[in-house]
XYZ file of C-alpha atoms in Angstrom:
574
model
C 13.341 -3.338 -34.656
C 10.639 -1.781 -36.859
C 11.933 0.344 -39.700
C 10.709 3.885 -40.228
C 8.221 3.873 -43.109
C 5.700 6.221 -44.625
C 2.698 4.285 -43.399
C 0.284 6.876 -44.730
C 1.133 5.851 -48.290
C 1.766 2.167 -47.581
C -1.246 0.814 -45.694
C -0.074 -2.765 -46.071
C 2.991 -1.941 -43.987
C 0.728 -0.974 -41.091
C -0.769 -4.446 -40.995
C 2.718 -5.938 -41.177
C 3.882 -3.861 -38.219
C 0.838 -4.822 -36.188
C 1.465 -8.473 -36.971
C 5.070 -8.069 -35.889
C 3.953 -6.473 -32.611
C 1.594 -9.379 -32.000
C 4.456 -11.810 -32.621
C 6.669 -9.826 -30.251
C 3.972 -9.943 -27.596
C 3.697 -13.720 -27.903
C 7.459 -13.985 -27.562
C 7.385 -11.696 -24.543
C 4.686 -13.779 -22.887
C 6.691 -16.942 -23.516
C 9.808 -15.410 -22.006
C 7.920 -14.262 -18.932
C 5.791 -17.308 -18.158
C 7.452 -17.586 -14.757
C 5.527 -14.617 -13.343
C 3.680 -15.333 -10.155
C 0.205 -16.655 -10.829
C -1.263 -14.560 -8.005
C -0.891 -11.477 -10.193
C -3.030 -12.133 -13.233
C -3.281 -9.447 -15.899
C -5.394 -8.874 -18.939
C -3.720 -6.247 -21.080
C -6.470 -6.345 -23.660
C -9.186 -5.402 -21.194
C -10.133 -2.187 -19.467
C -8.485 -3.072 -16.199
C -6.191 -5.617 -14.649
C -7.168 -7.303 -11.434
C -5.445 -9.236 -8.703
C -8.697 -9.957 -6.979
C -7.830 -12.354 -4.200
C -6.054 -11.286 -1.044
C -2.591 -12.709 -0.661
C -2.110 -15.356 2.001
C 0.902 -16.848 3.719
C 1.379 -19.365 0.915
C 1.858 -16.629 -1.671
C 5.157 -17.363 -3.370
C 7.814 -14.709 -3.951
C 8.889 -13.818 -7.438
C 11.503 -11.803 -9.198
C 10.554 -8.278 -10.086
C 11.375 -6.375 -13.233
C 13.633 -3.403 -12.651
C 11.313 -0.670 -11.372
C 13.408 2.147 -12.737
C 13.658 1.059 -16.322
C 12.629 3.675 -18.805
C 9.247 3.407 -20.420
C 8.390 4.601 -23.871
C 5.621 6.806 -22.738
C 4.563 10.066 -21.353
C 6.728 12.570 -19.581
C 5.180 13.942 -16.505
C 5.887 15.730 -13.436
C 8.349 13.362 -10.514
C 6.374 17.062 -11.789
C 7.499 16.233 -9.629
C 8.534 12.791 -8.446
C 6.056 10.138 -7.273
C 8.401 8.492 -4.819
C 8.368 8.205 -1.085
C 11.147 9.578 1.036
C 9.916 7.797 4.163
C 10.195 4.101 3.418
C 10.388 2.007 6.544
C 12.320 -0.997 7.700
C 12.937 -2.881 10.951
C 10.853 -5.976 11.239
C 11.917 -6.017 14.870
C 9.922 -2.875 15.688
C 7.265 -3.509 18.365
C 3.606 -3.168 17.476
C 2.770 -0.782 20.256
C 2.736 2.323 18.123
C -0.106 3.800 16.139
C 0.332 4.500 12.451
C 0.965 8.195 12.935
C 3.735 7.568 15.450
C 5.370 5.091 13.127
C 5.357 7.589 10.264
C 6.730 10.256 12.614
C 9.879 8.209 13.083
C 10.566 8.414 9.367
C 10.149 12.164 9.004
C 12.933 12.712 11.532
C 15.469 10.804 9.516
C 18.064 12.574 7.469
C 17.916 12.439 3.678
C 21.663 13.061 3.666
C 22.854 9.927 5.443
C 25.429 7.998 3.457
C 23.500 4.857 4.345
C 20.337 5.963 2.571
C 19.985 5.347 -1.104
C 16.810 6.628 -2.615
C 15.300 5.968 -5.945
C 14.080 8.343 -8.489
C 11.735 7.235 -11.205
C 11.399 9.090 -14.402
C 8.118 10.725 -13.764
C 7.044 9.849 -17.242
C 3.802 11.099 -18.497
C 3.129 8.821 -21.427
C -0.001 10.051 -23.092
C -0.055 7.416 -25.778
C -0.632 9.599 -28.808
C 3.055 10.300 -29.232
C 4.565 7.124 -30.529
C 2.240 4.654 -32.109
C 4.793 2.021 -33.011
C 6.881 0.464 -30.309
C 10.291 0.056 -31.909
C 11.898 -1.956 -29.149
C 10.964 -5.264 -27.553
C 9.955 -4.433 -24.006
C 11.392 -7.527 -22.409
C 13.701 -6.478 -19.590
C 14.096 -9.889 -18.050
C 17.837 -9.407 -18.057
C 17.368 -6.460 -15.667
C 15.119 -8.318 -13.237
C 16.378 -8.381 -9.668
C 14.857 -9.438 -6.334
C 13.172 -6.506 -4.647
C 15.271 -7.026 -1.509
C 18.316 -5.665 -3.303
C 16.634 -2.238 -3.210
C 16.112 -2.242 0.558
C 18.968 0.172 1.110
C 17.297 2.524 -1.373
C 13.661 2.200 -0.342
C 13.863 1.431 3.374
C 15.534 3.795 5.813
C 17.752 2.440 8.555
C 17.047 3.379 12.143
C 20.750 4.055 12.627
C 20.625 6.954 10.172
C 21.441 10.121 12.096
C 19.383 13.261 11.516
C 20.828 16.071 9.467
C 22.113 19.027 11.423
C 19.659 21.908 11.427
C 22.061 24.270 9.746
C 19.764 25.441 6.985
C 22.041 24.002 4.303
C 22.253 20.616 2.623
C 25.292 18.435 2.322
C 25.405 19.290 -1.359
C 25.674 22.968 -0.448
C 28.617 22.268 1.833
C 30.263 20.094 -0.796
C 29.801 22.803 -3.367
C 31.450 25.390 -1.124
C 34.339 23.029 -0.512
C 34.820 22.448 -4.229
C 34.763 26.153 -4.959
C 37.334 26.811 -2.262
C 39.615 24.138 -3.688
C 39.227 25.533 -7.185
C 39.994 29.055 -6.024
C 43.144 27.854 -4.276
C 44.355 26.088 -7.407
C 43.730 28.961 -9.806
C 46.448 31.585 -10.293
C 45.574 35.103 -9.286
C 44.606 36.915 -12.421
C 45.709 40.491 -12.417
C 44.109 43.482 -13.993
C 45.098 42.185 -17.392
C 43.249 38.877 -16.978
C 40.342 37.991 -19.213
C 36.898 38.760 -17.912
C 33.901 36.673 -18.782
C 31.599 38.531 -21.122
C 28.276 39.216 -19.473
C 25.337 38.313 -21.685
C 21.718 38.976 -20.768
C 20.381 35.528 -21.627
C 16.975 36.360 -20.227
C 16.585 39.252 -22.650
C 17.753 37.122 -25.576
C 15.241 34.403 -24.727
C 12.387 36.910 -24.517
C 13.389 38.286 -27.909
C 13.261 34.724 -29.224
C 9.704 34.341 -27.982
C 8.701 37.555 -29.717
C 10.375 36.414 -32.937
C 8.365 33.186 -32.812
C 5.154 35.160 -32.344
C 6.062 37.361 -35.336
C 7.082 34.372 -37.497
C 10.497 36.008 -37.867
C 12.652 32.939 -38.410
C 15.756 34.857 -39.465
C 15.843 36.853 -36.233
C 15.113 33.703 -34.257
C 18.044 31.884 -35.883
C 20.398 34.780 -35.167
C 19.310 34.960 -31.534
C 19.639 31.206 -31.057
C 23.158 31.311 -32.488
C 24.153 33.904 -29.898
C 22.439 32.002 -27.075
C 24.261 28.808 -28.057
C 27.601 30.567 -27.636
C 26.834 31.495 -24.023
C 24.692 28.619 -22.728
C 25.584 25.154 -21.529
C 23.961 22.206 -19.710
C 26.959 22.359 -17.345
C 26.979 26.092 -16.702
C 25.284 28.127 -14.007
C 21.540 28.080 -13.520
C 20.729 30.712 -16.145
C 23.058 29.136 -18.709
C 21.275 25.826 -18.215
C 17.834 27.384 -18.605
C 19.006 29.031 -21.825
C 20.424 25.743 -23.110
C 17.208 23.750 -22.693
C 14.983 26.581 -23.880
C 17.179 26.978 -26.970
C 16.778 23.247 -27.647
C 13.013 23.637 -27.496
C 12.983 26.765 -29.657
C 15.082 25.043 -32.310
C 12.706 22.074 -32.254
C 9.738 24.405 -32.675
C 11.467 26.135 -35.579
C 12.128 22.772 -37.251
C 8.642 21.407 -36.379
C 10.233 18.437 -34.607
C 9.014 19.136 -31.075
C 6.801 16.089 -30.656
C 9.434 13.753 -32.119
C 12.136 15.024 -29.764
C 9.753 14.922 -26.815
C 8.867 11.330 -27.664
C 12.536 10.380 -27.943
C 13.230 11.860 -24.502
C 10.361 9.798 -23.099
C 11.611 6.577 -24.643
C 15.258 7.020 -23.675
C 16.404 4.049 -21.606
C 18.493 4.790 -18.523
C 20.179 2.302 -16.220
C 18.805 1.740 -12.732
C 21.995 2.874 -11.023
C 21.887 6.220 -12.842
C 18.274 6.732 -11.806
C 19.053 5.802 -8.214
C 21.889 8.295 -7.991
C 19.883 11.074 -9.630
C 16.944 10.569 -7.280
C 19.252 10.548 -4.288
C 20.612 13.869 -5.487
C 17.078 15.225 -5.762
C 15.886 14.272 -2.288
C 19.134 15.462 -0.698
C 18.956 18.824 -2.430
C 15.201 19.348 -2.255
C 12.646 18.471 0.482
C 9.530 18.950 -1.645
C 8.806 15.287 -2.325
C 9.726 14.298 1.213
C 7.265 16.796 2.671
C 4.400 15.982 0.298
C 4.716 12.267 1.042
C 4.655 12.917 4.775
C 1.399 14.847 4.402
C -0.254 12.261 2.158
C 0.795 9.126 4.040
C 0.155 10.494 7.522
C -3.282 11.762 6.499
C -4.217 8.349 5.113
C -2.618 6.565 8.069
C -4.642 8.594 10.554
C -7.876 7.782 8.701
C -7.054 4.077 8.626
C -6.318 3.720 12.337
C -9.490 1.638 12.880
C -10.413 0.519 9.369
C -10.816 -3.176 8.580
C -10.329 -2.579 4.848
C -8.480 0.366 3.307
C -9.026 0.979 -0.403
C -6.677 3.524 -1.993
C -7.472 4.655 -5.537
C -4.291 6.242 -6.868
C -4.622 8.388 -9.990
C -1.105 8.429 -11.402
C 0.453 5.605 -9.404
C 3.557 5.387 -11.616
C 5.887 2.931 -9.887
C 3.989 2.907 -6.592
C 6.887 3.985 -4.416
C 4.674 6.171 -2.244
C 3.120 3.102 -0.645
C 5.748 0.812 0.989
C 6.019 3.259 3.899
C 2.264 3.117 4.481
C 2.211 -0.668 4.052
C 4.839 -1.075 6.746
C 3.035 1.348 9.048
C -0.215 -0.580 8.618
C 1.592 -3.800 9.508
C 2.497 -2.259 12.900
C -1.038 -1.182 13.740
C -2.232 -2.430 17.140
C -4.577 -5.354 16.586
C -3.092 -6.168 13.204
C -3.192 -4.553 9.773
C -6.333 -3.927 7.736
C -6.882 -5.427 4.333
C -5.256 -3.120 1.809
C -6.779 -2.676 -1.627
C -4.996 -0.444 -4.115
C -6.427 0.578 -7.457
C -3.443 1.813 -9.443
C -4.294 4.072 -12.366
C -1.932 5.368 -15.012
C -1.956 6.412 -18.622
C -1.450 3.525 -21.065
C 2.005 3.139 -22.525
C 2.605 2.841 -26.240
C 3.377 -0.516 -27.788
C 1.954 -3.959 -27.173
C 2.156 -3.706 -23.369
C 0.102 -0.607 -22.468
C -0.203 -1.762 -18.849
C 3.429 -2.773 -18.338
C 4.125 -0.205 -15.646
C 1.004 -0.879 -13.596
C 1.697 -4.609 -13.835
C 5.196 -4.106 -12.446
C 3.779 -1.879 -9.717
C 1.451 -4.698 -8.645
C 4.374 -7.071 -8.300
C 6.387 -4.679 -6.166
C 3.544 -3.736 -3.842
C 2.340 -7.329 -3.542
C 5.788 -8.413 -2.453
C 5.959 -5.640 0.151
C 2.570 -6.685 1.522
C 3.645 -10.325 1.655
C 6.846 -9.339 3.403
C 5.106 -7.202 6.028
C 2.061 -9.441 6.447
C -0.572 -7.058 5.078
C -3.506 -8.691 3.189
C -3.460 -7.151 -0.272
C -5.503 -6.842 -3.454
C -4.571 -4.801 -6.497
C -6.684 -3.534 -9.357
C -4.699 -1.960 -12.194
C -6.208 0.380 -14.773
C -4.227 1.636 -17.768
C -6.379 3.871 -19.958
C -7.349 7.485 -20.477
C -8.605 8.689 -17.143
C -11.730 10.399 -18.444
C -12.907 7.073 -19.945
C -12.812 5.191 -16.622
C -16.177 4.272 -15.104
C -17.214 3.768 -11.492
C -17.545 0.017 -12.038
C -13.845 -0.229 -12.940
C -12.871 0.468 -9.316
C -14.683 -2.595 -7.924
C -15.644 -0.701 -4.761
C -16.854 -2.884 -1.899
C -19.074 -2.116 1.075
C -17.683 -1.138 4.462
C -14.224 -0.161 3.226
C -12.398 3.076 3.983
C -12.087 4.724 0.580
C -9.295 7.213 -0.195
C -8.516 8.795 -3.569
C -4.902 9.898 -3.965
C -3.442 11.945 -6.817
C -0.014 13.508 -6.469
C 1.137 15.916 -9.187
C -0.436 14.106 -12.137
C -3.884 15.572 -12.801
C -2.342 18.448 -14.753
C -1.435 15.921 -17.464
C -5.141 15.339 -18.135
C -6.278 17.722 -20.922
C -8.512 20.570 -19.884
C -10.204 21.106 -23.230
C -10.863 19.012 -26.328
C -12.061 19.823 -29.831
C -15.614 19.072 -28.712
C -15.379 21.600 -25.898
C -15.555 19.019 -23.125
C -13.081 19.045 -20.243
C -11.505 15.652 -19.488
C -9.987 17.232 -16.384
C -13.403 18.111 -15.003
C -14.648 14.670 -16.031
C -11.975 13.044 -13.862
C -12.876 15.258 -10.904
C -16.544 14.388 -11.384
C -15.597 10.714 -11.400
C -13.731 11.173 -8.117
C -16.821 12.874 -6.710
C -18.941 9.927 -7.907
C -16.589 7.544 -6.088
C -17.663 9.336 -2.895
C -14.339 8.864 -1.062
C -13.841 9.378 2.643
C -10.899 11.569 1.624
C -9.454 12.971 -1.602
C -5.731 13.684 -1.150
C -4.485 16.021 -3.875
C -0.988 17.322 -4.608
C -0.608 19.824 -7.446
C 2.237 21.382 -9.407
C 1.676 25.124 -9.038
C 2.490 26.915 -12.300
C 0.925 29.195 -14.908
C 2.466 28.143 -18.236
C -0.728 26.674 -19.700
C -1.711 29.678 -21.803
C -2.594 29.047 -25.469
C -0.713 32.255 -26.306
C 2.920 31.398 -26.937
C 4.664 34.513 -25.597
C 2.704 34.435 -22.336
C 3.324 30.713 -21.935
C 7.031 31.117 -22.732
C 7.519 33.859 -20.141
C 5.732 31.944 -17.394
C 7.694 28.788 -18.210
C 10.910 30.801 -18.036
C 10.069 32.108 -14.556
C 9.147 28.623 -13.348
C 12.215 26.825 -14.668
C 14.522 29.640 -13.599
C 13.302 28.929 -10.077
C 13.924 25.197 -10.404
C 17.422 25.616 -11.847
C 18.233 28.235 -9.224
C 17.175 25.760 -6.536
C 19.692 23.220 -7.825
C 22.337 25.887 -8.374
C 22.171 26.750 -4.673
C 22.286 23.172 -3.446
C 24.109 20.929 -5.957
C 27.571 21.296 -7.563
C 27.486 22.330 -11.216
C 29.508 19.344 -12.402
C 27.390 16.759 -10.598
C 26.462 14.118 -13.181
C 23.263 13.160 -11.368
C 22.096 16.752 -11.539
C 22.749 16.774 -15.293
C 20.683 13.626 -15.747
C 17.807 14.908 -13.644
C 17.682 18.284 -15.386
C 17.720 16.687 -18.821
C 15.058 14.096 -18.065
C 12.665 16.383 -16.211
C 13.266 20.060 -16.800
C 14.555 19.676 -20.356
C 11.793 17.285 -21.332
C 9.035 19.436 -19.874
C 10.444 22.566 -21.524
C 10.448 20.735 -24.855
C 6.744 19.928 -24.527
C 5.745 23.384 -23.309
C 7.666 25.371 -25.935
C 7.883 23.116 -28.995
C 4.438 21.462 -28.927
C 0.958 22.819 -29.511
C -2.615 21.589 -29.357
C -3.231 18.060 -28.150
C 0.505 17.348 -28.301
C 1.056 19.658 -25.326
C 0.462 17.716 -22.097
C 2.297 19.853 -19.545
C -0.603 22.105 -18.534
C -0.515 22.882 -14.800
C -2.690 25.342 -12.936
C -2.250 27.400 -9.800
C -3.591 26.122 -6.508
C -6.218 28.873 -6.602
C -7.447 27.622 -9.972
C -7.593 24.074 -8.616
C -9.515 25.433 -5.622
C -12.220 26.900 -7.867
C -12.338 23.818 -10.088
C -12.588 21.340 -7.204
C -15.242 23.304 -5.302
C -17.280 23.698 -8.486
C -17.354 19.927 -8.948
C -18.746 19.462 -5.429
C -15.924 19.027 -2.925
C -15.362 20.659 0.436
C -11.802 21.339 1.548
C -10.740 20.075 4.970
C -7.784 21.399 6.987
C -4.489 19.554 7.302
C -3.802 18.089 10.733
C -1.558 20.528 12.617
C 0.648 17.720 13.906
C 1.342 16.736 10.320
C 2.176 20.334 9.480
C 4.613 20.469 12.397
C 6.353 17.398 11.013
C 6.637 18.972 7.584
C 8.034 22.183 9.045
C 10.584 20.175 11.004
C 11.742 18.446 7.823
C 12.068 21.788 6.032
C 14.479 23.081 8.679
C 16.963 20.413 7.637
C 17.270 21.893 4.161
C 18.364 25.156 2.593
C 16.922 28.244 4.236
C 15.220 29.418 1.033
C 12.814 26.475 0.962
C 9.437 27.458 2.367
C 6.309 25.918 3.867
C 3.311 28.245 3.970
C -0.434 28.084 4.510
C -3.113 29.815 2.478
C -6.533 28.924 3.760
C -6.454 25.148 3.976
C -3.703 24.724 1.383
C -0.131 23.817 2.319
C 2.248 25.501 -0.115
C 5.835 24.402 -0.727
C 8.236 26.685 -2.529
C 11.632 28.234 -3.120
C 12.544 31.896 -2.533
C 8.917 32.884 -2.164
C 7.710 31.221 -5.367
C 5.136 28.476 -4.788
C 6.144 25.241 -6.550
C 3.684 22.716 -5.114
C 0.390 22.742 -3.270
C -1.193 20.094 -1.056
C -4.842 19.791 -0.027
C -7.446 17.353 1.307
C -11.097 17.196 0.272
C -14.366 15.422 0.976
C -17.580 15.470 -1.098
C -19.903 18.252 0.058
C -22.768 15.858 0.794
C -20.546 14.110 3.353
């Protein structure tokens, strides 16, 4: 464990810490020398490559726990980068096309007791936040064979669809719990105590104004009152107030980036993550629907391809892809060669590519299991510094760029006035893909002006907490974990951080429309059969979830507020 030191005044300590990290890395490599030789990595280089396709002699290996926490960036699972349509059944006949095979998954219920889904911490580890890795990253003790996660990642055909009642199982459970509580509580008469009604929204807006006026005394007084009436276990508004108060206090104490970094580096057990993700997909169809659109679109394109190359900006743990891998394995005439270039931000510490390395192992094992020839090229660096040569594009391959809810973590402006976000879009244009599949988090809390940003963040997170309030019991521990790790962490970055420290900077789908067209892309419509599938999935959830179209965008939301947008693009010269 490295001790906290004032490195600015003790330069020799910096060299000592770097030497210690190098020693730790050597120890890590020695402890992990049993990794499969087919996945070779070079963490000191620009990219990591598993260049040769896997054959039948490729040996299985044990995989590091995919849900372990990483000391890195906090991003949007912005929503979650996991697939709610993982497939099983090696006994399925090969007489279906890829689209039909994916259709079978969209009909399955996310509420079946048999299904266990995983949720990854949609970290967004932009590496500037913690320079020194204070914990050895060896998780060999958590390594488990990937097959043990089959009941989480692969749906069973026996799972019965959810009844189209417009409510989730969590909603029903919540009603049942409330009824039981009301039966057990004595009837309070006219003399009973009434809960004091506090306008938390008004108090929070006054806090924002106090921050803008540098009125710390008023801010402290307001926060004291908010603390008395907010709770992470209360109703939706009380929870919003709790996490916003945390962020305001951090801003007041100038500790926002430290607290945000600590939330990113918090280590959570796999079983907790599994349960929290299951809660999310049962309560909310957003990730399920976005994965259906992305995977079916790619599957339709690849129906006759001999080689499919997917370049995934923001691959995280790669859980979007096992469903597509299995579908490709069932393609009439055999599967194509699958090449995946997995891109993510580098993690802090001596293993900046740890997550993309683990993703290679998981996806390689799925491809071996389902008989799909596979090659993986991993890139862990700032996205605007990637070059076309890093992708190792080959001739005569179907080329798809995929980015789901991660491009908003790329800065829009720098001190030099350049836009890394536009640079990434220009790079995607230079790739010249057959299709660019883009999912975005639709929000407007990117303003440099604090009060405006605070208000927009309040409206956004009020919607998210209200969504859970309507579908998940208040005392559900998985809900508490999810809200802390995603909503609380994002609120901390938005409210307590400024300048380059602020990485949660989404845009509306209309802003992305202008930006993407300006770079040189042409939007293409979503297949109507895919849209029908998405609409069918939505009917299995709460009635306030929505699926709408605006032009060629598919918009997913709650109570009329758009939360996510989905679109497909091709370069204009195509």
